[in-house]
Short mmCIF file of N, CA and C in Angstrom, two decimals:
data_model
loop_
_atom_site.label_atom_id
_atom_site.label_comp_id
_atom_site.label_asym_id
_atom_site.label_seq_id
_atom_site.Cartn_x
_atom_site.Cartn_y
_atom_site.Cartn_z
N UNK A 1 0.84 -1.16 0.00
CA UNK A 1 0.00 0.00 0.00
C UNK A 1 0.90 1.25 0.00
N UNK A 2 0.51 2.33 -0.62
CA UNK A 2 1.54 3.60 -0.85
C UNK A 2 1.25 4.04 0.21
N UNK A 3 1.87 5.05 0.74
CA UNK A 3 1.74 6.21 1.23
C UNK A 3 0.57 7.10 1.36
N UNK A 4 0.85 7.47 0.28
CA UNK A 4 -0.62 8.24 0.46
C UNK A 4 -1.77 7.31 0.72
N UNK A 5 -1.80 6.49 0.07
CA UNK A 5 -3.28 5.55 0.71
C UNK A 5 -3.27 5.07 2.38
N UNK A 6 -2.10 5.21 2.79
CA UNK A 6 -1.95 4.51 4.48
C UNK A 6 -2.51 5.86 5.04
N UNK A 7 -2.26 7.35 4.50
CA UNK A 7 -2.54 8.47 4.70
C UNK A 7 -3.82 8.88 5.27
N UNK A 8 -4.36 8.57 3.76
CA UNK A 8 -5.85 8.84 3.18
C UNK A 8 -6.31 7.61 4.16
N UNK A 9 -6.30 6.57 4.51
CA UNK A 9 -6.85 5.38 5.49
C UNK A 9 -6.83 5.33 6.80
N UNK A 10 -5.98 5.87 7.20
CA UNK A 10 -5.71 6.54 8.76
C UNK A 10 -6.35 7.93 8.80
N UNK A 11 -6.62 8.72 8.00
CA UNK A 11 -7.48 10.01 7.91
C UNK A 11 -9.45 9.33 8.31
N UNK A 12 -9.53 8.73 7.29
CA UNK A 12 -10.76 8.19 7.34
C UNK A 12 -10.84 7.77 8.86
N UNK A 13 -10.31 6.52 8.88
CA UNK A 13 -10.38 6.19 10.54
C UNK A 13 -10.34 6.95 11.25
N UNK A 14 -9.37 8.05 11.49
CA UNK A 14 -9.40 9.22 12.27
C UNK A 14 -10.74 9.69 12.49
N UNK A 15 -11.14 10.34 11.40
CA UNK A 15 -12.62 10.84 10.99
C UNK A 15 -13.50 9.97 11.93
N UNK A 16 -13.58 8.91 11.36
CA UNK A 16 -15.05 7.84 11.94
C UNK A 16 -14.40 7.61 13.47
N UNK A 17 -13.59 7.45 14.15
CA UNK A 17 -13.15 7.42 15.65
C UNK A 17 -14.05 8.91 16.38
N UNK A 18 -13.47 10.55 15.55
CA UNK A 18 -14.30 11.02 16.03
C UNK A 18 -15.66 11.26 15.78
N UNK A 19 -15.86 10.89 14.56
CA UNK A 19 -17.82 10.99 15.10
C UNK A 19 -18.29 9.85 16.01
N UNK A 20 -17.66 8.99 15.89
CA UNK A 20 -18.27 8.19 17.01
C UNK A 20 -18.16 8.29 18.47
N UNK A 21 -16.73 9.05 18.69
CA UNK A 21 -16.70 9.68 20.22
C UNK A 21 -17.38 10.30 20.43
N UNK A 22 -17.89 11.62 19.78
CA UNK A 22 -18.79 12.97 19.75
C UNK A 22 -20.26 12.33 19.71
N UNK A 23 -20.38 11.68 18.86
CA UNK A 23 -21.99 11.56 18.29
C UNK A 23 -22.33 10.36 19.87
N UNK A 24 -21.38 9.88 20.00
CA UNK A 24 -22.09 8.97 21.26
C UNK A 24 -22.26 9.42 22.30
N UNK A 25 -21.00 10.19 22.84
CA UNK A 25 -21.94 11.29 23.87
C UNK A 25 -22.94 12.13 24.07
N UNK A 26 -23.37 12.64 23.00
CA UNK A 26 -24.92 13.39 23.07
C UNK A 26 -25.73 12.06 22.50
N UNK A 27 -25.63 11.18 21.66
CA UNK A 27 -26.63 10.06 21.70
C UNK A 27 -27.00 8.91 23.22
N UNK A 28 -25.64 9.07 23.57
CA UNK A 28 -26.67 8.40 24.91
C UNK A 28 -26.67 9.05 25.77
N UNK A 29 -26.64 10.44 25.94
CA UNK A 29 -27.19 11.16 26.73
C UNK A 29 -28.97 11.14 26.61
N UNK A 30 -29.08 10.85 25.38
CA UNK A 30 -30.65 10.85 24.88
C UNK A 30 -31.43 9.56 25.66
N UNK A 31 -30.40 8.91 24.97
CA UNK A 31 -31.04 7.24 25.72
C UNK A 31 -31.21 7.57 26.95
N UNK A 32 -30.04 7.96 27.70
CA UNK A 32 -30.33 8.14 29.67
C UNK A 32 -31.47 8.71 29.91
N UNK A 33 -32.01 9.12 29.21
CA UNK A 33 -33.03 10.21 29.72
C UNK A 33 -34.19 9.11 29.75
N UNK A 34 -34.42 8.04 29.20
CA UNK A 34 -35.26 7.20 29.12
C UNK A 34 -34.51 5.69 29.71
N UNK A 35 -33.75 5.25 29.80
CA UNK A 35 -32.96 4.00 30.05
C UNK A 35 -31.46 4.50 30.49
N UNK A 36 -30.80 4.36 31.34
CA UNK A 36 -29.29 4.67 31.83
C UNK A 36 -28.73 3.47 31.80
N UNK A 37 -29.18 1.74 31.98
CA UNK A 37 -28.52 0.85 31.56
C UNK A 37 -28.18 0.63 30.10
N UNK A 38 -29.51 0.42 29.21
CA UNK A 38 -29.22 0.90 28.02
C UNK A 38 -28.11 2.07 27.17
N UNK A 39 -28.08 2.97 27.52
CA UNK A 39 -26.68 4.18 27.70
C UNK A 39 -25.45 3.68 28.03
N UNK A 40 -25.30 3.03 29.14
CA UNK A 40 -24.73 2.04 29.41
C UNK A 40 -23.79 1.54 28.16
N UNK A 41 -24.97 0.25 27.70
CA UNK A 41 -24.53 -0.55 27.04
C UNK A 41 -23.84 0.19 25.66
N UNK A 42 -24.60 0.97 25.44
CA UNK A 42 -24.38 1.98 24.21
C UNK A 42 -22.70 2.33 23.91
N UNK A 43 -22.22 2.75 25.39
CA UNK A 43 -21.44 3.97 25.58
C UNK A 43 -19.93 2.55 25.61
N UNK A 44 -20.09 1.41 25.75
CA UNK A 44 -19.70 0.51 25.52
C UNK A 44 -19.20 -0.13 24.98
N UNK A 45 -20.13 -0.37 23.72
CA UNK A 45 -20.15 -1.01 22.80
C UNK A 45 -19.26 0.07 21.57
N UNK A 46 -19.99 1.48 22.06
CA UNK A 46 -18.89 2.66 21.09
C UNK A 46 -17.71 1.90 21.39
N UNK A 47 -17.04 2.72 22.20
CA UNK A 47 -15.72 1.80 23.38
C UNK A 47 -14.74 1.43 22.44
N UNK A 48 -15.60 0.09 22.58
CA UNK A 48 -14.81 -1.06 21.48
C UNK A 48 -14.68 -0.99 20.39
N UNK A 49 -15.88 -0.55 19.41
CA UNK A 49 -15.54 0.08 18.19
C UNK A 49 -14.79 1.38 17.92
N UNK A 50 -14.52 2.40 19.28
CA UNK A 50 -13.36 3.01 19.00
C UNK A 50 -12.26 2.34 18.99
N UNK A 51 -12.05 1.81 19.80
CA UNK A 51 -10.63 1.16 20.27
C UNK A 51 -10.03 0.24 19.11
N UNK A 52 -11.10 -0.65 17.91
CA UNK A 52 -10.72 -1.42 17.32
C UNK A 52 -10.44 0.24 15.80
N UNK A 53 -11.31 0.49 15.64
CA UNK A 53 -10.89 2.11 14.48
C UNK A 53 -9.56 2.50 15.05
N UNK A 54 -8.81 2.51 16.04
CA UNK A 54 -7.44 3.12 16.40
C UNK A 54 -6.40 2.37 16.40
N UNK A 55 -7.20 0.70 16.15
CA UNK A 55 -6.18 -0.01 16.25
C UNK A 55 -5.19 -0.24 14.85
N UNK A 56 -3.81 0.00 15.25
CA UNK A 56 -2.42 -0.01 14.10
C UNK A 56 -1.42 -1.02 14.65
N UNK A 57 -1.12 -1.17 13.10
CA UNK A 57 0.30 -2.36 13.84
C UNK A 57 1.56 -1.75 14.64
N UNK A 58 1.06 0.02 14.77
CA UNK A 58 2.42 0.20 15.55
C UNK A 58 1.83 1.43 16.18
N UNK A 59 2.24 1.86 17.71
CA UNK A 59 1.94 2.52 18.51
C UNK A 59 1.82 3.83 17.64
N UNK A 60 2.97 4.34 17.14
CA UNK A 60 3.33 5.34 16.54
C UNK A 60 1.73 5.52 15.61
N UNK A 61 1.43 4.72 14.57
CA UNK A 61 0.16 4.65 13.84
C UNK A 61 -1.14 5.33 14.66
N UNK A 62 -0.77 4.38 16.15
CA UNK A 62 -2.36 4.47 17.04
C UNK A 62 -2.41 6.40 17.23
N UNK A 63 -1.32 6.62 18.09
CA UNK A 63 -1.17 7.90 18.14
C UNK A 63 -1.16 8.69 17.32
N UNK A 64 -0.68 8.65 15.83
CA UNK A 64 -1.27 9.04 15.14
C UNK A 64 -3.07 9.49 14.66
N UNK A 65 -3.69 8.80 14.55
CA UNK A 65 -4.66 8.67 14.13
C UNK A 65 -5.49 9.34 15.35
N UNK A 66 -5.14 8.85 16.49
CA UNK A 66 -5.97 9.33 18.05
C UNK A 66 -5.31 11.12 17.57
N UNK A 67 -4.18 11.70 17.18
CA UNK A 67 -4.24 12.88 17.40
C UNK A 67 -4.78 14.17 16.14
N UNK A 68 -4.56 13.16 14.97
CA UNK A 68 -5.73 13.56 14.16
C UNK A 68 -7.06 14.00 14.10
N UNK A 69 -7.62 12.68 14.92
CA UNK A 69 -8.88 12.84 15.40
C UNK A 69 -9.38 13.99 16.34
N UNK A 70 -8.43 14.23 17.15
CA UNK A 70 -8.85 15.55 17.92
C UNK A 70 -9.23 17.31 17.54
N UNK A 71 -8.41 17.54 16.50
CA UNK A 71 -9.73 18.72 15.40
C UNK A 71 -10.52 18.03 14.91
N UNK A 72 -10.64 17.14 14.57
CA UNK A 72 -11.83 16.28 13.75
C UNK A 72 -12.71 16.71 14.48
N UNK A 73 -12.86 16.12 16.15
CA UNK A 73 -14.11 16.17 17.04
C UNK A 73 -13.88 17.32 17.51
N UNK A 74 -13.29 18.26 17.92
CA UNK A 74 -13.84 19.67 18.04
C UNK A 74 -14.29 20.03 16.74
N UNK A 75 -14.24 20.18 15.49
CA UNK A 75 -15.67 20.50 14.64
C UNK A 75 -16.86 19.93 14.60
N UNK A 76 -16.60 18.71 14.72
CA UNK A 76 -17.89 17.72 15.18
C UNK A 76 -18.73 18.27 15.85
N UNK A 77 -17.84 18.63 17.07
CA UNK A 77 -18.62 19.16 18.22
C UNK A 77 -19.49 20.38 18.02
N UNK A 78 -18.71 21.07 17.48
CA UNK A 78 -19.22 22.64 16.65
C UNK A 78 -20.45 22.83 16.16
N UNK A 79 -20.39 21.20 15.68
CA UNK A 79 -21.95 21.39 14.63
C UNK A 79 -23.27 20.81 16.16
N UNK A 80 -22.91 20.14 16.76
CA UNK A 80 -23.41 19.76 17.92
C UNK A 80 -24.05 21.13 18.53
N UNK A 81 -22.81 21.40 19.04
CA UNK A 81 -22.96 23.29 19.61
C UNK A 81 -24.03 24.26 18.71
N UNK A 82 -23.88 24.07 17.89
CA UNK A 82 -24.27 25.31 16.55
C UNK A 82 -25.81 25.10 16.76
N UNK A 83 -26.35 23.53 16.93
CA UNK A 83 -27.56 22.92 16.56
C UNK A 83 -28.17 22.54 17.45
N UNK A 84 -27.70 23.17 18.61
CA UNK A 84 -28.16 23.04 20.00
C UNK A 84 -29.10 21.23 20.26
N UNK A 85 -27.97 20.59 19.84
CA UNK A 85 -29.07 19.22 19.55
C UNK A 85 -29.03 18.58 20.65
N UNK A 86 -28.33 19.00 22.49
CA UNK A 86 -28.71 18.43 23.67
C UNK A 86 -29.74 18.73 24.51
N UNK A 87 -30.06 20.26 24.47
CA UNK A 87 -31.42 20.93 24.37
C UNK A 87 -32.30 20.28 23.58
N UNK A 88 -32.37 20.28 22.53
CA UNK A 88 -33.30 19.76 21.21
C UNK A 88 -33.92 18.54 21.53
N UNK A 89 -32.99 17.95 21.82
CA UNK A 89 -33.40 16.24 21.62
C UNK A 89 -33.84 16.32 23.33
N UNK A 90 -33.66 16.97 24.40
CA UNK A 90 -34.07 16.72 25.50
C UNK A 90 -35.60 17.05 25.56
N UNK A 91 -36.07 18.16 24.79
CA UNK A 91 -37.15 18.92 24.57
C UNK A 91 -37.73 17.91 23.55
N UNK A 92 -37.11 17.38 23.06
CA UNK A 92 -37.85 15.93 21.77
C UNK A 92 -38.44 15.23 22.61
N UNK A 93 -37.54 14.29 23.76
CA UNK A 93 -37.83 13.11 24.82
C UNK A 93 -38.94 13.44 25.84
N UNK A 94 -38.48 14.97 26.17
CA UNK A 94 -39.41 15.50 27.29
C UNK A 94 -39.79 16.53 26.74
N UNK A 95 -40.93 16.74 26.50
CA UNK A 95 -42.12 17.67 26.24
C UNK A 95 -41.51 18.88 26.87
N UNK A 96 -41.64 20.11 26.20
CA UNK A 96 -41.67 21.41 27.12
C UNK A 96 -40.58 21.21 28.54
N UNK A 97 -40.01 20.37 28.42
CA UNK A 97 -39.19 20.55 29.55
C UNK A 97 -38.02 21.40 29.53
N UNK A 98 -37.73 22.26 28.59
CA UNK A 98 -37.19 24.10 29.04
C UNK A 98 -35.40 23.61 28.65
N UNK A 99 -34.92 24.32 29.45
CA UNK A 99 -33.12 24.16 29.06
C UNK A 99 -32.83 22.71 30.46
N UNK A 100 -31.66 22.64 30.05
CA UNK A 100 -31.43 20.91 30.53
C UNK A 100 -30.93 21.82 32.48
N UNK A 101 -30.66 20.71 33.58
CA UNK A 101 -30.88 21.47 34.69
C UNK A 101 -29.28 20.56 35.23
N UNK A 102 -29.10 21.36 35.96
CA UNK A 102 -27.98 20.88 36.95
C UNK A 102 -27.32 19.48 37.07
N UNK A 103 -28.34 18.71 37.11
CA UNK A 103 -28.69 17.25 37.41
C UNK A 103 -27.97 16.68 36.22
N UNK A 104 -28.72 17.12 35.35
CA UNK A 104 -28.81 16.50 34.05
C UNK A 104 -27.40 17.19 33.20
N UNK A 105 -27.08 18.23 33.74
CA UNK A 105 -25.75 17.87 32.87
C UNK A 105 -24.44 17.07 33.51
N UNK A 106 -24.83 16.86 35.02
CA UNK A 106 -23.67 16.05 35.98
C UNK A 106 -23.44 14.85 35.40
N UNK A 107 -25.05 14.20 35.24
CA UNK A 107 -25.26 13.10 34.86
C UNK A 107 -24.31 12.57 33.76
N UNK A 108 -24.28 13.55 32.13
CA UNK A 108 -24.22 13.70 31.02
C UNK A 108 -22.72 13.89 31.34
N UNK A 109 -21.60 14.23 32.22
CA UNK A 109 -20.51 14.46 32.68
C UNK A 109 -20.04 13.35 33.05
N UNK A 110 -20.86 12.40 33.74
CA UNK A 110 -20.43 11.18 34.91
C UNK A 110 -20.16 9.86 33.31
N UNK A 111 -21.56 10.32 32.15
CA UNK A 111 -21.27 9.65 31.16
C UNK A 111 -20.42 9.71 30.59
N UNK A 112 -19.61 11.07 29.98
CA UNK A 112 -19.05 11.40 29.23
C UNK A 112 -17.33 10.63 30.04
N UNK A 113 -17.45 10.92 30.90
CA UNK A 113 -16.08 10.26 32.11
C UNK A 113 -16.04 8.68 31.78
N UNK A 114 -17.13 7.97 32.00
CA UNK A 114 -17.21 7.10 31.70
C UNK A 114 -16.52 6.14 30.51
N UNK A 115 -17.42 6.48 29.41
CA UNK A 115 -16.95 6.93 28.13
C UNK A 115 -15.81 7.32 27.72
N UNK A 116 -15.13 8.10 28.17
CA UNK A 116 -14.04 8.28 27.99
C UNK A 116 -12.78 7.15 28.30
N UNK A 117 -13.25 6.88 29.89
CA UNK A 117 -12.39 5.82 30.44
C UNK A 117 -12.51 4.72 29.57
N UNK A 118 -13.52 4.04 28.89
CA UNK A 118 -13.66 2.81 28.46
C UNK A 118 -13.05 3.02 27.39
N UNK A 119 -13.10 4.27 26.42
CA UNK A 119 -12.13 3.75 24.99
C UNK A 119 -10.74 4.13 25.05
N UNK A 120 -10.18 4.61 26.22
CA UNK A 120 -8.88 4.24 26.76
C UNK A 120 -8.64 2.93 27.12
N UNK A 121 -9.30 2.18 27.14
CA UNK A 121 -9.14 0.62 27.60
C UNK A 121 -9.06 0.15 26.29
N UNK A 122 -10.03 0.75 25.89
CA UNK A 122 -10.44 -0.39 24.41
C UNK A 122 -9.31 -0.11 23.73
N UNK A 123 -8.89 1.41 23.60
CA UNK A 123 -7.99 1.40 22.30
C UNK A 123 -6.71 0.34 23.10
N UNK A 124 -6.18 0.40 24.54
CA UNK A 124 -5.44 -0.21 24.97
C UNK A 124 -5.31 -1.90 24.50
N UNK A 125 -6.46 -2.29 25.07
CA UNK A 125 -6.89 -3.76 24.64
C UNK A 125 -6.82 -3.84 23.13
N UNK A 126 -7.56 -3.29 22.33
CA UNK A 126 -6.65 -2.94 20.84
C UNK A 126 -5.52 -3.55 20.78
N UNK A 127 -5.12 -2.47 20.77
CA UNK A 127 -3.64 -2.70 20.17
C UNK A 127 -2.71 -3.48 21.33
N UNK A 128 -2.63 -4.23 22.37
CA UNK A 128 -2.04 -5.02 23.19
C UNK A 128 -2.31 -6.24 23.03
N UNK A 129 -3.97 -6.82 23.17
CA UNK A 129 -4.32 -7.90 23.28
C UNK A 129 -5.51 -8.67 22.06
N UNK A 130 -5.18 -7.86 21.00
CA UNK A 130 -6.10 -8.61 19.95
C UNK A 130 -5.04 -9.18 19.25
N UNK A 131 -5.23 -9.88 18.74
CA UNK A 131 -4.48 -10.70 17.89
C UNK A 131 -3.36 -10.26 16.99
N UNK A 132 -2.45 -10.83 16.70
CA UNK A 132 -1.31 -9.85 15.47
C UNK A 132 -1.89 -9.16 14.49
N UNK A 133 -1.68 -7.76 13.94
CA UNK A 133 -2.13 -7.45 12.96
C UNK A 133 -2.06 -8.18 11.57
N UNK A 134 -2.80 -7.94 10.85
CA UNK A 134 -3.19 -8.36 9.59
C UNK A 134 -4.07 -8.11 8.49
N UNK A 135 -3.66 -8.04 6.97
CA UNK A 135 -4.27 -7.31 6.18
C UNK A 135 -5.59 -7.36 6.32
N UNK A 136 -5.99 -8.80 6.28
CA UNK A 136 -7.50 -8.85 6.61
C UNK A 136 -8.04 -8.07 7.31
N UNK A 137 -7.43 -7.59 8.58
CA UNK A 137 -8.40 -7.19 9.95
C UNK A 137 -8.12 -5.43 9.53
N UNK A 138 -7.43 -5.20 8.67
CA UNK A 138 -6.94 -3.92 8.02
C UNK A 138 -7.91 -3.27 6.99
N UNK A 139 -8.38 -4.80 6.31
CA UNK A 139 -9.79 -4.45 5.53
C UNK A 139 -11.37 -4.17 5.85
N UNK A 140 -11.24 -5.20 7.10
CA UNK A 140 -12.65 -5.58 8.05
C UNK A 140 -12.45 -3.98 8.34
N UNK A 141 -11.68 -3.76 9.23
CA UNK A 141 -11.35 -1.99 10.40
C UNK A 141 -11.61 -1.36 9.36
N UNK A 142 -11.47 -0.61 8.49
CA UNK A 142 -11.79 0.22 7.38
C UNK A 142 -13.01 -0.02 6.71
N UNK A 143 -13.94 -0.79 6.53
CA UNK A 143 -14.85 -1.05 6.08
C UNK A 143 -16.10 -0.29 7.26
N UNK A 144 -15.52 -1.38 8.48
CA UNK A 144 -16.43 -1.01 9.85
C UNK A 144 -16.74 0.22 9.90
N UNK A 145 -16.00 0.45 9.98
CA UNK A 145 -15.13 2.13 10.81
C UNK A 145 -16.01 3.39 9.59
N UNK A 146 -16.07 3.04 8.29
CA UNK A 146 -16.66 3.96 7.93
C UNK A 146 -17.84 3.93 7.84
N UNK A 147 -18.55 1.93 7.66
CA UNK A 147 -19.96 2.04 8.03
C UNK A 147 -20.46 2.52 9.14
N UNK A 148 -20.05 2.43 10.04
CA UNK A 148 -20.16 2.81 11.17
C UNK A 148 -20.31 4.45 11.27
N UNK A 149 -19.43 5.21 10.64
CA UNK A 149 -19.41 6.37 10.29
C UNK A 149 -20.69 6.94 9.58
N UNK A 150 -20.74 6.38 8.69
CA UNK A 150 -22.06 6.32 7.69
C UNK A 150 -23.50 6.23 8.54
N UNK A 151 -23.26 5.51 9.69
CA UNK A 151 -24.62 4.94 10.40
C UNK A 151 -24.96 6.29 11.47
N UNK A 152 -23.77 6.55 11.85
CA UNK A 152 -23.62 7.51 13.03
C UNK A 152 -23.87 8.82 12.04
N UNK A 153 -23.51 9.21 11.21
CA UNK A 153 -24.28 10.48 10.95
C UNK A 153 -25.50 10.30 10.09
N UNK A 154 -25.78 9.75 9.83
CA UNK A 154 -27.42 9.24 8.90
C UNK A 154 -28.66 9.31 10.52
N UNK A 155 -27.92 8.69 11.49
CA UNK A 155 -28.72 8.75 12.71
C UNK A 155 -28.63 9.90 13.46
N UNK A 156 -27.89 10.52 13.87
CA UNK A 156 -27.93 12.20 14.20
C UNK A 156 -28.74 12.81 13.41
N UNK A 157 -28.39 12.89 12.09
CA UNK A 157 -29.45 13.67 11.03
C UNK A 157 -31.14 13.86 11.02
N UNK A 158 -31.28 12.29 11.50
CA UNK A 158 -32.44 11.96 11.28
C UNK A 158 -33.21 12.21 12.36
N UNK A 159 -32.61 12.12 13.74
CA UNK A 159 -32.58 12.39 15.33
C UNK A 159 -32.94 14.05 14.94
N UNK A 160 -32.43 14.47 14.49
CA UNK A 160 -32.49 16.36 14.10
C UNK A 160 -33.07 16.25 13.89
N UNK A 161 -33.98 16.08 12.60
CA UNK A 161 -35.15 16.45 12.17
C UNK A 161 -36.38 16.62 12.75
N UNK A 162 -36.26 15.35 14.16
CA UNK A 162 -37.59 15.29 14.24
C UNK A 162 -37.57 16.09 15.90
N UNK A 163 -36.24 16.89 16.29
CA UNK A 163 -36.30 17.92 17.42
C UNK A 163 -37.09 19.06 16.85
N UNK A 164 -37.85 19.33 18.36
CA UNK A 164 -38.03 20.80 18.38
C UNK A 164 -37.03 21.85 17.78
N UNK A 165 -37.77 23.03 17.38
CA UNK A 165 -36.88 24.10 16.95
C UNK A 165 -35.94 24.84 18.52
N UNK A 166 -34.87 25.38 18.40
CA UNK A 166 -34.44 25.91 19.38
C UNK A 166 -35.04 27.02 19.76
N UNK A 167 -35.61 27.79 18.88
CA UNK A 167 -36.78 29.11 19.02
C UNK A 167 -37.80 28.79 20.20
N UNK A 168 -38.18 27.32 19.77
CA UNK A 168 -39.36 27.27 20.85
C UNK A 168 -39.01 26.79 22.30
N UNK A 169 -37.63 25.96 22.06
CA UNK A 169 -37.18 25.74 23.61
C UNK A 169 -37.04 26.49 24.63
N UNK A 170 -36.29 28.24 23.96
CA UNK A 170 -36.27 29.06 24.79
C UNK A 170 -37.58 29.85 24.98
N UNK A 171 -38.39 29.62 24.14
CA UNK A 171 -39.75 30.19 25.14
C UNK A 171 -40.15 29.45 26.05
N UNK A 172 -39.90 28.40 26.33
CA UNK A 172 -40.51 27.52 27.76
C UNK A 172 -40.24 27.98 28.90
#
């Protein structure tokens, strides 16, 4: 594989690592609001599918790609921010229930900690304890990683649409 394609392939992965960090923290913040084991499982299961998207046959690679990813998800986040979609979708779940409260962003904090801790494991377990790298699992990870990508913003999108406007949140 050239260069530029190991480039362009570790970019992608980069990419899909952070929408899936970003997009899972305000997505199961949604779920908690209705199920917190479920969130749970959610925040989890990301985890591992981060950890396996970061996984490279050489540290140098992992770190790579993990530091890529970090403007990636601050724009991510941006559009998050811009689209007020933790308000939105809270005002989706709960009727008229106004701007999010004290509680509820600790909560959304205790997740996000969470979350965080677990795809430090995962990417760890990654790249330590899965099996030797190999082209195959080079093809599977790149395939995943962008369906996955593909799934995660097709589902935000669609999650948008059907929020309240932010106009009307702040009249509550």
């Amino acid at each position: 594989m050239s260069k530029a394609t190991t480039i362009l392939k570790n970019s992608l992965l980069s990419l899909s690592a952070a929408l899936i960090f970003v997009s899972t923290i305000f997505l199961s913040n949604m779920v908690a609001v209705k199920n917190t084991a479920l969130s749970l499982i959610i925040i989890f299961v990301a985890a591992v599918v981060y950890g396996l998207t970061l996984k490279s046959s050489t540290t140098k690679s992992v770190l790579w790609k993990w530091v890529v990813s970090l403007p990636l998800a601050y724009l991510i986040l941006q559009y998050f921010w811009a689209t007020h979609y933790a308000v939105r979708s809270l005002n989706w779940l709960l009727p008229r229930y106004g701007q999010s409260n004290a509680g509820g962003r600790t909560a959304g904090a205790v997740l996000l900690l969470v979350f965080t801790v677990l795809c430090i494991i995962a990417v760890g377990i990654a790249q330590y304890a899965v099996p030797k790298w190999s082209k195959r699992f080079a093809h599977i990870q790149w395939i995943t990683a962008l369906a996955m990508a593909v799934a995660v913003i097709v589902i935000v999108l669609v999650l948008e649409q059907q929020f309240p406007s932010y106009q009307y949140v702040i009249t509550l």
